[in-house]
Amino acid sequence: MLDFYKVEVVQFDNYAGGDIETREFTKYISLYLALIGKKPLHPFGDHPSKDDVFLENGEYKCRGRIVYIKDEKSLCRYCVCKNAGYSFGFH
């Protein structure tokens, strides 16, 4: 979990906006989703042809994971999503 926290701090420093309360709230929601709720860290839909993160046959899948998982500072390694692969095409 400590590794998750280190990666998350780097992500927030680079990408998160807002006040300190919003950032803390987002941090705790991310921890809950990844470690307890077993839900994707990004919003998901149920349309594989439209959504980047979607629920299909009871599994969460993400189009971007196959690329972003390679980034050392990515939170993808903690996300429950599986790679959607390239079979769904690009937007």
mmCIF file of C-alpha atoms in Angstrom:
data_model
loop_
_atom_site.group_PDB
_atom_site.id
_atom_site.type_symbol
_atom_site.label_atom_id
_atom_site.label_comp_id
_atom_site.label_asym_id
_atom_site.label_seq_id
_atom_site.Cartn_x
_atom_site.Cartn_y
_atom_site.Cartn_z
ATOM 1 C CA MET A 1 0.000 0.000 0.000
ATOM 2 C CA LEU A 2 2.902 2.351 0.633
ATOM 3 C CA ASP A 3 3.934 2.009 -3.014
ATOM 4 C CA PHE A 4 0.378 2.923 -4.079
ATOM 5 C CA TYR A 5 0.559 6.027 -1.909
ATOM 6 C CA LYS A 6 3.915 7.114 -3.422
ATOM 7 C CA VAL A 7 2.630 6.704 -6.968
ATOM 8 C CA GLU A 8 -0.592 8.510 -6.089
ATOM 9 C CA VAL A 9 1.288 11.474 -4.620
ATOM 10 C CA VAL A 10 3.268 11.826 -7.849
ATOM 11 C CA GLN A 11 0.043 11.605 -9.890
ATOM 12 C CA PHE A 12 -1.601 14.304 -7.773
ATOM 13 C CA ASP A 13 1.424 16.586 -7.983
ATOM 14 C CA ASN A 14 1.345 16.311 -11.779
ATOM 15 C CA TYR A 15 -2.341 16.155 -12.644
ATOM 16 C CA ALA A 16 -4.715 17.029 -9.801
ATOM 17 C CA GLY A 17 -6.150 20.444 -9.308
ATOM 18 C CA GLY A 18 -8.286 21.933 -6.644
ATOM 19 C CA ASP A 19 -7.850 22.734 -3.014
ATOM 20 C CA ILE A 20 -6.261 20.483 -0.405
ATOM 21 C CA GLU A 21 -9.621 19.099 0.790
ATOM 22 C CA THR A 22 -10.561 18.009 -2.737
ATOM 23 C CA ARG A 23 -7.186 16.369 -3.260
ATOM 24 C CA GLU A 24 -7.413 14.505 0.070
ATOM 25 C CA PHE A 25 -10.952 13.363 -0.719
ATOM 26 C CA THR A 26 -9.824 12.097 -4.142
ATOM 27 C CA LYS A 27 -6.882 10.293 -2.560
ATOM 28 C CA TYR A 28 -9.116 8.401 -0.127
ATOM 29 C CA ILE A 29 -11.689 7.580 -2.799
ATOM 30 C CA SER A 30 -8.899 6.177 -4.995
ATOM 31 C CA LEU A 31 -7.593 4.036 -2.148
ATOM 32 C CA TYR A 32 -11.095 2.738 -1.456
ATOM 33 C CA LEU A 33 -11.823 1.959 -5.113
ATOM 34 C CA ALA A 34 -8.532 0.163 -5.699
ATOM 35 C CA LEU A 35 -8.092 -1.752 -2.458
ATOM 36 C CA ILE A 36 -11.548 -2.286 -0.948
ATOM 37 C CA GLY A 37 -14.258 -1.638 -3.532
ATOM 38 C CA LYS A 38 -12.415 -3.430 -6.346
ATOM 39 C CA LYS A 39 -13.765 -0.899 -8.827
ATOM 40 C CA PRO A 40 -11.996 0.960 -11.663
ATOM 41 C CA LEU A 41 -10.197 4.170 -10.806
ATOM 42 C CA HIS A 42 -11.859 5.906 -13.780
ATOM 43 C CA PRO A 43 -15.580 6.239 -14.451
ATOM 44 C CA PHE A 44 -16.918 3.307 -16.451
ATOM 45 C CA GLY A 45 -19.818 2.619 -18.755
ATOM 46 C CA ASP A 46 -21.368 -0.437 -20.335
ATOM 47 C CA HIS A 47 -20.733 0.328 -23.998
ATOM 48 C CA PRO A 48 -17.480 -1.231 -25.259
ATOM 49 C CA SER A 49 -17.773 0.725 -28.504
ATOM 50 C CA LYS A 50 -18.146 4.113 -26.749
ATOM 51 C CA ASP A 51 -16.477 3.979 -23.325
ATOM 52 C CA ASP A 52 -12.756 3.853 -22.539
ATOM 53 C CA VAL A 53 -13.483 1.911 -19.344
ATOM 54 C CA PHE A 54 -16.422 -0.473 -19.461
ATOM 55 C CA LEU A 55 -18.037 -3.486 -17.852
ATOM 56 C CA GLU A 56 -18.236 -6.538 -20.103
ATOM 57 C CA ASN A 57 -19.245 -10.040 -19.035
ATOM 58 C CA GLY A 58 -18.736 -9.147 -15.383
ATOM 59 C CA GLU A 59 -15.178 -7.806 -15.896
ATOM 60 C CA TYR A 60 -13.987 -4.220 -16.026
ATOM 61 C CA LYS A 61 -11.899 -3.479 -19.102
ATOM 62 C CA CYS A 62 -9.870 -0.433 -20.061
ATOM 63 C CA ARG A 63 -8.623 0.588 -23.481
ATOM 64 C CA GLY A 64 -5.811 2.769 -22.144
ATOM 65 C CA ARG A 65 -4.377 0.278 -19.665
ATOM 66 C CA ILE A 66 -2.395 -1.617 -22.294
ATOM 67 C CA VAL A 67 -0.442 1.582 -22.985
ATOM 68 C CA TYR A 68 -0.376 3.322 -19.596
ATOM 69 C CA ILE A 69 0.563 0.251 -17.546
ATOM 70 C CA LYS A 70 4.096 0.719 -18.890
ATOM 71 C CA ASP A 71 4.398 4.109 -17.177
ATOM 72 C CA GLU A 72 6.278 3.675 -13.910
ATOM 73 C CA LYS A 73 4.128 6.319 -12.224
ATOM 74 C CA SER A 74 0.800 4.948 -13.452
ATOM 75 C CA LEU A 75 -1.913 3.817 -11.061
ATOM 76 C CA CYS A 76 -2.997 1.179 -13.620
ATOM 77 C CA ARG A 77 -1.158 -1.582 -11.791
ATOM 78 C CA TYR A 78 -3.523 -1.092 -8.836
ATOM 79 C CA CYS A 79 -6.712 -0.901 -10.892
ATOM 80 C CA VAL A 80 -8.992 -3.929 -11.253
ATOM 81 C CA CYS A 81 -9.464 -3.347 -14.984
ATOM 82 C CA LYS A 82 -8.135 -5.797 -17.508
ATOM 83 C CA ASN A 83 -6.661 -4.770 -20.842
ATOM 84 C CA ALA A 84 -9.324 -4.276 -23.482
ATOM 85 C CA GLY A 85 -6.625 -4.580 -26.108
ATOM 86 C CA TYR A 86 -6.741 -2.986 -29.496
ATOM 87 C CA SER A 87 -9.656 -5.027 -30.811
ATOM 88 C CA PHE A 88 -12.132 -2.261 -29.980
ATOM 89 C CA GLY A 89 -10.402 0.342 -32.137
ATOM 90 C CA PHE A 90 -9.585 3.952 -31.449
ATOM 91 C CA HIS A 91 -11.720 7.081 -31.137
#
